[in-house]
Amino acid sequence: MSDSECLFCRIERGEIDAEIVYQNDLLIAFRDIHPQAPTHILIIPRKHISTINDLQDEDAAIVGALFLAAKELAVSEGLLESGYRVAMNCGEGAGQSVFHIHLHMLGGRAFSWPPG
C-alpha cells in the first residue's frame, strides 16, 4: 500500500479527521475510533513504515519516540498510578489491521495476561 492510500498517513496529513491528543516532529497520537479501554490512543510515526519487519537501524529514534510519547500521554491522561498497557501488533495474524506501525496505549481499566 502506498503512503497516499494509507489510512494513518491520511490522518497524519489532515485528510481524515481524528481527535489528535499529541504531536511533534516525529509522530502524531490520536484517540482510537474503536476503543478497547476507556483510554485508547494510537501513536504513529509521521514516516510511513508498514510493519515492525520493515524497521531499519535509522528508525531507532522513531521507535523510541513512540514509547516516550506513551509515557507523556500516560501522565496527561492520569494513568501513571493505575497503570497502562502499550502494544504493537506485527502482521495480520497478530491483529495488525492498518499497515503503518502504531503503538496502542490503553488504560483506565484492569488488563489480564496473556492478552487475547
PDB file of C-alpha atoms in Angstrom:
ATOM      1  CA  MET A   1       0.000   0.000   0.000  1.00  0.00           C
ATOM      2  CA  SER A   2       1.324   3.422  -0.889  1.00  0.00           C
ATOM      3  CA  ASP A   3       1.585   6.293   1.556  1.00  0.00           C
ATOM      4  CA  SER A   4      -1.170   8.095  -0.381  1.00  0.00           C
ATOM      5  CA  GLU A   5      -3.627   5.251   0.327  1.00  0.00           C
ATOM      6  CA  CYS A   6      -2.600   4.548   3.942  1.00  0.00           C
ATOM      7  CA  LEU A   7      -5.321   5.457   6.448  1.00  0.00           C
ATOM      8  CA  PHE A   8      -2.840   6.657   9.070  1.00  0.00           C
ATOM      9  CA  CYS A   9      -0.820   8.673   6.538  1.00  0.00           C
ATOM     10  CA  ARG A  10      -4.076  10.359   5.516  1.00  0.00           C
ATOM     11  CA  ILE A  11      -4.816  11.182   9.173  1.00  0.00           C
ATOM     12  CA  GLU A  12      -1.260  12.491   9.613  1.00  0.00           C
ATOM     13  CA  ARG A  13      -1.711  14.759   6.570  1.00  0.00           C
ATOM     14  CA  GLY A  14      -5.047  16.061   7.903  1.00  0.00           C
ATOM     15  CA  GLU A  15      -7.098  14.487   5.098  1.00  0.00           C
ATOM     16  CA  ILE A  16      -9.154  12.462   7.608  1.00  0.00           C
ATOM     17  CA  ASP A  17     -10.388  13.873  10.909  1.00  0.00           C
ATOM     18  CA  ALA A  18      -9.102  12.392  14.136  1.00  0.00           C
ATOM     19  CA  GLU A  19      -9.024  13.539  17.744  1.00  0.00           C
ATOM     20  CA  ILE A  20      -5.350  14.484  17.930  1.00  0.00           C
ATOM     21  CA  VAL A  21      -4.048  14.399  21.508  1.00  0.00           C
ATOM     22  CA  TYR A  22      -0.295  14.781  20.943  1.00  0.00           C
ATOM     23  CA  GLN A  23       2.138  15.528  18.153  1.00  0.00           C
ATOM     24  CA  ASN A  24       5.713  16.502  17.476  1.00  0.00           C
ATOM     25  CA  ASP A  25       8.112  16.421  14.516  1.00  0.00           C
ATOM     26  CA  LEU A  26       8.359  12.600  14.562  1.00  0.00           C
ATOM     27  CA  LEU A  27       4.873  11.419  15.478  1.00  0.00           C
ATOM     28  CA  ILE A  28       1.210  12.058  15.991  1.00  0.00           C
ATOM     29  CA  ALA A  29      -1.200  10.493  18.506  1.00  0.00           C
ATOM     30  CA  PHE A  30      -4.970  10.282  18.323  1.00  0.00           C
ATOM     31  CA  ARG A  31      -7.859   8.507  20.015  1.00  0.00           C
ATOM     32  CA  ASP A  32      -8.853   5.139  18.556  1.00  0.00           C
ATOM     33  CA  ILE A  33     -12.321   5.232  16.970  1.00  0.00           C
ATOM     34  CA  HIS A  34     -12.998   1.699  18.290  1.00  0.00           C
ATOM     35  CA  PRO A  35     -11.543   1.942  21.816  1.00  0.00           C
ATOM     36  CA  GLN A  36     -10.782  -1.258  23.714  1.00  0.00           C
ATOM     37  CA  ALA A  37     -10.391   0.601  27.018  1.00  0.00           C
ATOM     38  CA  PRO A  38     -11.578   3.923  28.465  1.00  0.00           C
ATOM     39  CA  THR A  39      -8.309   5.402  27.195  1.00  0.00           C
ATOM     40  CA  HIS A  40      -7.143   4.018  23.836  1.00  0.00           C
ATOM     41  CA  ILE A  41      -4.698   6.178  21.941  1.00  0.00           C
ATOM     42  CA  LEU A  42      -2.825   5.264  18.765  1.00  0.00           C
ATOM     43  CA  ILE A  43       0.677   6.701  18.434  1.00  0.00           C
ATOM     44  CA  ILE A  44       2.055   6.669  14.891  1.00  0.00           C
ATOM     45  CA  PRO A  45       5.259   7.881  13.293  1.00  0.00           C
ATOM     46  CA  ARG A  46       4.890  10.556  10.640  1.00  0.00           C
ATOM     47  CA  LYS A  47       7.148   8.394   8.471  1.00  0.00           C
ATOM     48  CA  HIS A  48       5.277   5.538   6.807  1.00  0.00           C
ATOM     49  CA  ILE A  49       6.678   2.197   7.980  1.00  0.00           C
ATOM     50  CA  SER A  50       4.345  -0.713   7.204  1.00  0.00           C
ATOM     51  CA  THR A  51       5.308  -3.224   9.917  1.00  0.00           C
ATOM     52  CA  ILE A  52       7.916  -3.848  12.571  1.00  0.00           C
ATOM     53  CA  ASN A  53       9.594  -6.093   9.995  1.00  0.00           C
ATOM     54  CA  ASP A  54      10.231  -3.011   7.835  1.00  0.00           C
ATOM     55  CA  LEU A  55      12.111  -1.079  10.518  1.00  0.00           C
ATOM     56  CA  GLN A  56      15.665  -0.051   9.686  1.00  0.00           C
ATOM     57  CA  ASP A  57      18.516   0.924  12.027  1.00  0.00           C
ATOM     58  CA  GLU A  58      17.875   4.597  11.246  1.00  0.00           C
ATOM     59  CA  ASP A  59      14.317   4.232  12.619  1.00  0.00           C
ATOM     60  CA  ALA A  60      15.510   3.607  16.198  1.00  0.00           C
ATOM     61  CA  ALA A  61      14.835   7.209  17.231  1.00  0.00           C
ATOM     62  CA  ILE A  62      11.293   6.983  15.869  1.00  0.00           C
ATOM     63  CA  VAL A  63      10.543   3.826  17.852  1.00  0.00           C
ATOM     64  CA  GLY A  64      11.984   5.394  20.999  1.00  0.00           C
ATOM     65  CA  ALA A  65       9.857   8.496  20.419  1.00  0.00           C
ATOM     66  CA  LEU A  66       6.704   6.342  20.265  1.00  0.00           C
ATOM     67  CA  PHE A  67       7.371   4.976  23.756  1.00  0.00           C
ATOM     68  CA  LEU A  68       8.354   8.363  25.191  1.00  0.00           C
ATOM     69  CA  ALA A  69       5.093   9.787  23.828  1.00  0.00           C
ATOM     70  CA  ALA A  70       3.189   6.928  25.506  1.00  0.00           C
ATOM     71  CA  LYS A  71       4.769   7.914  28.825  1.00  0.00           C
ATOM     72  CA  GLU A  72       3.835  11.583  28.324  1.00  0.00           C
ATOM     73  CA  LEU A  73       0.293  10.615  27.368  1.00  0.00           C
ATOM     74  CA  ALA A  74       0.012   8.401  30.452  1.00  0.00           C
ATOM     75  CA  VAL A  75       0.822  11.481  32.528  1.00  0.00           C
ATOM     76  CA  SER A  76      -1.675  13.723  30.731  1.00  0.00           C
ATOM     77  CA  GLU A  77      -4.384  11.028  30.830  1.00  0.00           C
ATOM     78  CA  GLY A  78      -3.839  10.395  34.568  1.00  0.00           C
ATOM     79  CA  LEU A  79      -2.742   6.768  34.143  1.00  0.00           C
ATOM     80  CA  LEU A  80       0.596   6.679  35.967  1.00  0.00           C
ATOM     81  CA  GLU A  81      -0.794   5.350  39.239  1.00  0.00           C
ATOM     82  CA  SER A  82      -3.378   2.914  37.854  1.00  0.00           C
ATOM     83  CA  GLY A  83      -1.151   1.625  35.061  1.00  0.00           C
ATOM     84  CA  TYR A  84      -1.441   1.344  31.313  1.00  0.00           C
ATOM     85  CA  ARG A  85      -0.545  -1.031  28.507  1.00  0.00           C
ATOM     86  CA  VAL A  86       1.348  -0.378  25.287  1.00  0.00           C
ATOM     87  CA  ALA A  87       1.264  -2.847  22.420  1.00  0.00           C
ATOM     88  CA  MET A  88       2.303  -3.018  18.789  1.00  0.00           C
ATOM     89  CA  ASN A  89       0.994  -5.752  16.506  1.00  0.00           C
ATOM     90  CA  CYS A  90       3.019  -7.035  13.560  1.00  0.00           C
ATOM     91  CA  GLY A  91       1.151  -8.682  10.714  1.00  0.00           C
ATOM     92  CA  GLU A  92      -2.422  -9.661  10.075  1.00  0.00           C
ATOM     93  CA  GLY A  93      -2.194 -12.831  12.196  1.00  0.00           C
ATOM     94  CA  ALA A  94      -1.205 -10.710  15.206  1.00  0.00           C
ATOM     95  CA  GLY A  95      -4.107  -8.321  14.721  1.00  0.00           C
ATOM     96  CA  GLN A  96      -2.498  -5.549  12.682  1.00  0.00           C
ATOM     97  CA  SER A  97      -5.272  -4.075  10.531  1.00  0.00           C
ATOM     98  CA  VAL A  98      -3.603  -0.838   9.387  1.00  0.00           C
ATOM     99  CA  PHE A  99      -0.202  -1.418   7.853  1.00  0.00           C
ATOM    100  CA  HIS A 100       1.555   1.629   9.288  1.00  0.00           C
ATOM    101  CA  ILE A 101       3.313   0.856  12.566  1.00  0.00           C
ATOM    102  CA  HIS A 102       1.443   2.185  15.559  1.00  0.00           C
ATOM    103  CA  LEU A 103       1.643   1.843  19.280  1.00  0.00           C
ATOM    104  CA  HIS A 104      -1.603   1.246  21.159  1.00  0.00           C
ATOM    105  CA  MET A 105      -1.659   2.988  24.540  1.00  0.00           C
ATOM    106  CA  LEU A 106      -4.531   1.674  26.667  1.00  0.00           C
ATOM    107  CA  GLY A 107      -5.615   2.451  30.194  1.00  0.00           C
ATOM    108  CA  GLY A 108      -8.463   3.149  32.532  1.00  0.00           C
ATOM    109  CA  ARG A 109      -9.329  -0.481  33.269  1.00  0.00           C
ATOM    110  CA  ALA A 110      -7.656  -3.650  34.517  1.00  0.00           C
ATOM    111  CA  PHE A 111      -5.970  -5.881  31.925  1.00  0.00           C
ATOM    112  CA  SER A 112      -5.425  -9.616  32.114  1.00  0.00           C
ATOM    113  CA  TRP A 113      -2.446 -11.658  30.932  1.00  0.00           C
ATOM    114  CA  PRO A 114      -1.985 -13.151  28.475  1.00  0.00           C
ATOM    115  CA  PRO A 115      -3.855 -10.778  26.171  1.00  0.00           C
ATOM    116  CA  GLY A 116      -6.366 -12.010  23.565  1.00  0.00           C
TER     117      GLY A 116
END
